[in-house]
């Protein structure tokens, strides 16, 4: 399975923070925001990842993550000249996807919680059509909402419904079979001039091949697109790391646990950042996890 991180857009809801930098390079506690969606793809076992961003941001992403080889990954880059919808990621990334299924995650989404990696890996192994992730929210009229039957199959998708049929907000993490490329290419831009991801999901719904996995209480989802949500995500990560003594979205640790790199590589990556708490953590856990 291939992976795509869509990290484009202007980040206008975060002005003035994003006037001179990308939203995905802002800090969520002690790491760049883009580490969090990248960690989700890694936990799913995905190693071949395309990052799509703006022309000005791609060089910055490349400086941060390189080609991914230090993490046992293959990271490539593409540009989205201007925001033209989430579904355009499949058109831009068609060559990257090739004949494979694909997971798309939005560059400002953070997921964390018990059993989350296992859910992702099960999703990859059993994918048939489209699998989305739902998260319970107290104000469903602000989100795209998915309604499911007793088997977890989607029966309806509503955008910001006045009378919601459920409280499951559809998050920014999507798994699709290879048909998604052709579906995206056939889409007609919406009234706002974008290729809408909801239209992709509705096509799979029409085929009866759309599933929604409801994230449990032990899982957390943040869409870090506002000042408040960015702060809340940072506070969440801080609390988890301070109380439990572990790192959230530590890419090197995940790479080691997943078998993408060995202990010596992890240790040397830590040595390269040894002046920071992050680097010291890597040197401490490298052989402890081996």
Tab-separated table of C-alpha atoms in Angstrom:
chain	number	residue	atom	x	y	z
A	1	UNK	CA	0.000	0.000	0.000
A	2	UNK	CA	1.176	3.511	-0.827
A	3	UNK	CA	0.718	6.524	1.407
A	4	UNK	CA	-0.006	10.185	0.718
A	5	UNK	CA	0.171	13.128	3.109
A	6	UNK	CA	-1.723	16.151	1.795
A	7	UNK	CA	0.039	19.109	3.377
A	8	UNK	CA	-1.022	21.947	1.111
A	9	UNK	CA	-3.255	24.948	1.564
A	10	UNK	CA	-2.558	28.398	2.927
A	11	UNK	CA	-3.285	27.736	6.589
A	12	UNK	CA	-5.293	30.954	6.630
A	13	UNK	CA	-7.219	29.977	9.782
A	14	UNK	CA	-3.886	30.106	11.623
A	15	UNK	CA	-2.807	33.570	10.467
A	16	UNK	CA	-0.494	35.248	11.418
A	17	UNK	CA	1.363	32.051	12.430
A	18	UNK	CA	1.332	30.750	8.874
A	19	UNK	CA	2.065	33.963	6.983
A	20	UNK	CA	5.706	32.939	6.587
A	21	UNK	CA	5.645	29.172	7.074
A	22	UNK	CA	3.563	26.074	6.481
A	23	UNK	CA	0.968	24.930	8.997
A	24	UNK	CA	2.474	21.441	8.897
A	25	UNK	CA	5.835	22.793	10.106
A	26	UNK	CA	4.373	24.433	13.209
A	27	UNK	CA	5.146	22.803	16.545
A	28	UNK	CA	2.759	20.453	18.268
A	29	UNK	CA	4.526	20.464	21.627
A	30	UNK	CA	8.014	19.235	20.686
A	31	UNK	CA	7.677	18.053	17.087
A	32	UNK	CA	6.603	19.488	13.736
A	33	UNK	CA	2.942	18.866	13.022
A	34	UNK	CA	3.750	16.758	9.936
A	35	UNK	CA	5.388	14.129	12.193
A	36	UNK	CA	1.949	13.094	13.467
A	37	UNK	CA	0.268	12.124	10.179
A	38	UNK	CA	3.538	10.570	9.012
A	39	UNK	CA	3.622	8.449	12.160
A	40	UNK	CA	0.098	7.160	11.439
A	41	UNK	CA	1.122	5.909	7.993
A	42	UNK	CA	4.217	4.284	9.477
A	43	UNK	CA	2.131	2.535	12.140
A	44	UNK	CA	-0.018	1.131	9.329
A	45	UNK	CA	3.134	-0.427	7.883
A	46	UNK	CA	3.313	1.967	4.930
A	47	UNK	CA	6.836	2.833	3.823
A	48	UNK	CA	6.418	4.446	0.373
A	49	UNK	CA	4.963	7.905	1.003
A	50	UNK	CA	4.273	10.961	-1.144
A	51	UNK	CA	4.047	14.378	0.517
A	52	UNK	CA	2.002	16.893	-1.471
A	53	UNK	CA	2.434	20.531	-0.522
A	54	UNK	CA	2.762	24.032	-1.934
A	55	UNK	CA	5.724	25.003	-4.135
A	56	UNK	CA	7.226	27.096	-1.329
A	57	UNK	CA	6.787	24.383	1.312
A	58	UNK	CA	8.124	21.340	-0.541
A	59	UNK	CA	11.796	22.424	-0.137
A	60	UNK	CA	11.211	22.897	3.599
A	61	UNK	CA	9.622	19.463	3.916
A	62	UNK	CA	12.504	17.954	1.994
A	63	UNK	CA	14.999	19.668	4.325
A	64	UNK	CA	13.141	18.229	7.329
A	65	UNK	CA	12.502	14.664	6.158
A	66	UNK	CA	14.818	14.089	3.200
A	67	UNK	CA	14.137	10.962	1.172
A	68	UNK	CA	13.087	9.068	4.304
A	69	UNK	CA	15.910	6.535	4.051
A	70	UNK	CA	17.115	7.357	7.584
A	71	UNK	CA	13.761	5.978	8.784
A	72	UNK	CA	13.659	3.038	6.401
A	73	UNK	CA	11.113	4.878	4.264
A	74	UNK	CA	10.904	6.136	0.725
A	75	UNK	CA	9.564	9.698	0.785
A	76	UNK	CA	8.905	11.657	-2.406
A	77	UNK	CA	7.344	15.057	-2.998
A	78	UNK	CA	4.860	16.738	-5.333
A	79	UNK	CA	3.279	20.163	-5.494
A	80	UNK	CA	-0.310	21.329	-5.413
A	81	UNK	CA	-0.116	24.780	-6.942
A	82	UNK	CA	-3.277	25.984	-5.215
A	83	UNK	CA	-5.974	24.373	-3.068
A	84	UNK	CA	-8.184	22.409	-5.456
A	85	UNK	CA	-9.646	19.853	-3.090
A	86	UNK	CA	-8.524	16.849	-1.101
A	87	UNK	CA	-9.439	14.430	-3.888
A	88	UNK	CA	-6.946	16.099	-6.226
A	89	UNK	CA	-4.254	14.293	-4.212
A	90	UNK	CA	-5.136	11.106	-6.110
A	91	UNK	CA	-4.752	12.846	-9.462
A	92	UNK	CA	-1.446	14.456	-8.483
A	93	UNK	CA	-0.258	11.199	-6.908
A	94	UNK	CA	-1.472	8.787	-9.612
A	95	UNK	CA	2.036	7.773	-10.706
A	96	UNK	CA	3.078	7.315	-7.089
A	97	UNK	CA	0.056	5.106	-6.382
A	98	UNK	CA	0.514	2.999	-9.511
A	99	UNK	CA	-1.531	-0.231	-9.293
A	100	UNK	CA	-1.621	-0.256	-5.486
A	101	UNK	CA	-4.192	0.688	-2.838
A	102	UNK	CA	-3.523	3.944	-1.030
A	103	UNK	CA	-3.924	5.618	2.347
A	104	UNK	CA	-4.411	9.386	2.392
A	105	UNK	CA	-4.018	11.445	5.548
A	106	UNK	CA	-4.367	15.182	5.938
A	107	UNK	CA	-1.220	16.920	7.097
A	108	UNK	CA	-2.884	18.596	10.079
A	109	UNK	CA	-4.461	15.484	11.608
A	110	UNK	CA	-3.187	13.860	14.799
A	111	UNK	CA	-4.308	10.405	15.927
A	112	UNK	CA	-3.227	8.613	19.075
A	113	UNK	CA	-4.482	5.932	21.396
A	114	UNK	CA	-4.475	2.355	22.589
A	115	UNK	CA	-4.775	-0.204	19.807
A	116	UNK	CA	-4.674	2.392	17.049
A	117	UNK	CA	-1.713	0.809	15.238
A	118	UNK	CA	-3.443	-2.567	15.260
A	119	UNK	CA	-6.605	-1.046	13.817
A	120	UNK	CA	-4.589	0.528	11.009
A	121	UNK	CA	-2.792	-2.697	10.187
A	122	UNK	CA	-6.057	-4.657	10.180
A	123	UNK	CA	-7.539	-2.039	7.874
A	124	UNK	CA	-4.668	-2.473	5.404
A	125	UNK	CA	-4.977	-6.256	5.507
A	126	UNK	CA	-8.760	-6.360	4.979
A	127	UNK	CA	-9.348	-3.345	2.714
A	128	UNK	CA	-12.150	-3.811	0.199
A	129	UNK	CA	-13.198	-0.553	-1.388
A	130	UNK	CA	-13.027	2.354	1.024
A	131	UNK	CA	-12.423	2.517	4.769
A	132	UNK	CA	-12.885	5.734	6.730
A	133	UNK	CA	-12.439	6.524	10.410
A	134	UNK	CA	-15.115	8.127	12.546
A	135	UNK	CA	-14.646	9.988	15.796
A	136	UNK	CA	-17.466	10.839	18.244
A	137	UNK	CA	-18.072	14.588	18.556
A	138	UNK	CA	-20.430	16.620	20.685
A	139	UNK	CA	-21.319	19.034	17.860
A	140	UNK	CA	-21.863	16.870	14.752
A	141	UNK	CA	-23.521	19.686	12.798
A	142	UNK	CA	-20.016	21.155	12.273
A	143	UNK	CA	-18.620	18.059	10.517
A	144	UNK	CA	-19.085	15.556	7.756
A	145	UNK	CA	-20.998	12.779	9.520
A	146	UNK	CA	-21.089	9.086	8.712
A	147	UNK	CA	-23.969	6.773	9.610
A	148	UNK	CA	-23.270	3.036	9.757
A	149	UNK	CA	-25.260	-0.182	9.995
A	150	UNK	CA	-24.653	-3.027	12.432
A	151	UNK	CA	-21.815	-4.352	10.258
A	152	UNK	CA	-19.916	-1.078	10.154
A	153	UNK	CA	-20.859	-0.359	6.551
A	154	UNK	CA	-21.673	3.230	5.690
A	155	UNK	CA	-25.310	3.908	4.885
A	156	UNK	CA	-25.127	7.701	4.631
A	157	UNK	CA	-22.722	10.637	4.589
A	158	UNK	CA	-23.959	14.120	5.414
A	159	UNK	CA	-21.985	17.372	5.371
A	160	UNK	CA	-22.738	19.547	8.415
A	161	UNK	CA	-26.276	18.175	8.852
A	162	UNK	CA	-28.900	20.180	10.709
A	163	UNK	CA	-30.342	16.936	12.097
A	164	UNK	CA	-27.396	14.540	12.368
A	165	UNK	CA	-28.134	10.818	12.169
A	166	UNK	CA	-25.050	10.010	14.228
A	167	UNK	CA	-22.239	11.735	16.086
A	168	UNK	CA	-19.394	10.127	14.085
A	169	UNK	CA	-17.331	12.829	12.391
A	170	UNK	CA	-15.382	11.563	9.395
A	171	UNK	CA	-11.721	12.241	10.096
A	172	UNK	CA	-8.897	13.109	7.722
A	173	UNK	CA	-7.641	9.526	7.320
A	174	UNK	CA	-8.831	7.525	4.314
A	175	UNK	CA	-7.996	4.091	2.883
A	176	UNK	CA	-8.935	3.184	-0.700
A	177	UNK	CA	-8.413	0.481	-3.247
A	178	UNK	CA	-6.833	1.443	-6.557
A	179	UNK	CA	-10.144	2.461	-8.139
A	180	UNK	CA	-9.898	5.765	-6.254
A	181	UNK	CA	-7.579	7.180	-8.923
A	182	UNK	CA	-10.157	6.731	-11.691
A	183	UNK	CA	-12.959	7.966	-9.435
A	184	UNK	CA	-11.010	11.150	-8.634
A	185	UNK	CA	-10.232	11.754	-12.305
A	186	UNK	CA	-13.926	11.561	-13.170
A	187	UNK	CA	-15.019	14.072	-10.538
A	188	UNK	CA	-16.502	17.412	-11.480
A	189	UNK	CA	-15.301	20.361	-9.389
A	190	UNK	CA	-17.805	21.558	-6.803
A	191	UNK	CA	-19.271	25.045	-6.589
A	192	UNK	CA	-16.129	26.156	-4.766
A	193	UNK	CA	-13.945	24.806	-7.566
A	194	UNK	CA	-12.579	21.782	-5.701
A	195	UNK	CA	-12.518	18.022	-6.152
A	196	UNK	CA	-14.350	16.967	-3.027
A	197	UNK	CA	-13.327	13.929	-0.994
A	198	UNK	CA	-16.981	13.509	0.006
A	199	UNK	CA	-17.835	12.844	-3.649
A	200	UNK	CA	-15.214	10.087	-3.700
A	201	UNK	CA	-16.671	8.553	-0.559
A	202	UNK	CA	-20.209	8.802	-1.926
A	203	UNK	CA	-19.165	6.829	-5.003
A	204	UNK	CA	-17.897	3.990	-2.812
A	205	UNK	CA	-21.071	4.304	-0.724
A	206	UNK	CA	-23.152	3.908	-3.884
A	207	UNK	CA	-21.196	0.753	-4.706
A	208	UNK	CA	-21.822	-0.617	-1.204
A	209	UNK	CA	-18.088	-0.741	-0.530
A	210	UNK	CA	-17.629	1.985	2.081
A	211	UNK	CA	-16.847	1.130	5.679
A	212	UNK	CA	-16.477	3.370	8.726
A	213	UNK	CA	-14.382	2.364	11.732
A	214	UNK	CA	-15.476	4.184	14.872
A	215	UNK	CA	-12.533	5.150	17.039
A	216	UNK	CA	-13.098	4.198	20.654
A	217	UNK	CA	-12.869	6.300	23.801
A	218	UNK	CA	-9.252	5.267	24.199
A	219	UNK	CA	-8.316	7.093	20.987
A	220	UNK	CA	-7.850	10.789	20.310
A	221	UNK	CA	-8.166	12.798	17.106
A	222	UNK	CA	-7.198	16.420	16.552
A	223	UNK	CA	-7.659	18.497	13.413
A	224	UNK	CA	-4.979	21.096	14.134
A	225	UNK	CA	-6.348	23.756	11.811
A	226	UNK	CA	-7.183	26.424	14.384
A	227	UNK	CA	-5.255	28.131	17.157
A	228	UNK	CA	-7.351	26.424	19.816
A	229	UNK	CA	-7.000	22.930	18.346
A	230	UNK	CA	-3.265	23.410	17.793
A	231	UNK	CA	-2.867	24.392	21.447
A	232	UNK	CA	-5.095	21.557	22.648
A	233	UNK	CA	-3.072	19.020	20.644
A	234	UNK	CA	0.169	20.354	22.118
A	235	UNK	CA	-1.216	20.129	25.642
A	236	UNK	CA	-2.424	16.591	25.022
A	237	UNK	CA	0.986	15.440	23.754
A	238	UNK	CA	2.732	17.173	26.647
A	239	UNK	CA	0.540	15.443	29.238
A	240	UNK	CA	0.979	11.997	27.668
A	241	UNK	CA	4.731	12.332	27.362
A	242	UNK	CA	5.296	13.768	30.833
A	243	UNK	CA	3.053	11.295	32.627
A	244	UNK	CA	3.975	8.144	30.725
A	245	UNK	CA	7.594	8.854	29.832
A	246	UNK	CA	7.019	7.911	26.191
A	247	UNK	CA	7.066	9.954	23.013
A	248	UNK	CA	4.028	10.458	20.800
A	249	UNK	CA	4.810	10.286	17.061
A	250	UNK	CA	8.524	9.676	17.585
A	251	UNK	CA	9.333	8.640	14.023
A	252	UNK	CA	12.636	6.965	14.844
A	253	UNK	CA	11.116	4.876	17.627
A	254	UNK	CA	8.237	3.822	15.395
A	255	UNK	CA	10.679	2.899	12.627
A	256	UNK	CA	12.602	0.748	15.108
A	257	UNK	CA	9.485	-0.935	16.523
A	258	UNK	CA	8.175	-1.620	13.003
A	259	UNK	CA	11.480	-3.124	11.909
A	260	UNK	CA	12.209	-0.403	9.351
A	261	UNK	CA	15.577	0.397	10.982
A	262	UNK	CA	17.875	-1.363	13.444
A	263	UNK	CA	18.924	-0.295	16.929
A	264	UNK	CA	22.277	1.114	15.851
A	265	UNK	CA	20.633	3.357	13.264
A	266	UNK	CA	18.161	4.607	15.866
A	267	UNK	CA	20.991	5.242	18.312
A	268	UNK	CA	23.025	7.214	15.763
A	269	UNK	CA	19.987	9.305	14.854
A	270	UNK	CA	19.739	10.153	18.538
A	271	UNK	CA	23.426	11.033	18.726
A	272	UNK	CA	22.867	13.526	15.919
A	273	UNK	CA	20.319	15.321	18.115
A	274	UNK	CA	21.977	14.628	21.472
A	275	UNK	CA	21.701	18.232	22.662
A	276	UNK	CA	17.919	17.865	22.772
A	277	UNK	CA	15.664	15.794	25.024
A	278	UNK	CA	14.362	14.125	21.857
A	279	UNK	CA	17.837	12.934	20.830
A	280	UNK	CA	18.651	11.748	24.334
A	281	UNK	CA	15.418	9.754	24.377
A	282	UNK	CA	16.437	7.978	21.174
A	283	UNK	CA	19.821	6.970	22.560
A	284	UNK	CA	18.139	5.627	25.698
A	285	UNK	CA	15.490	3.519	23.975
A	286	UNK	CA	17.461	2.330	20.925
A	287	UNK	CA	18.828	-0.856	22.439
A	288	UNK	CA	16.132	-1.162	25.085
A	289	UNK	CA	13.641	-1.907	22.307
A	290	UNK	CA	15.956	-4.086	20.250
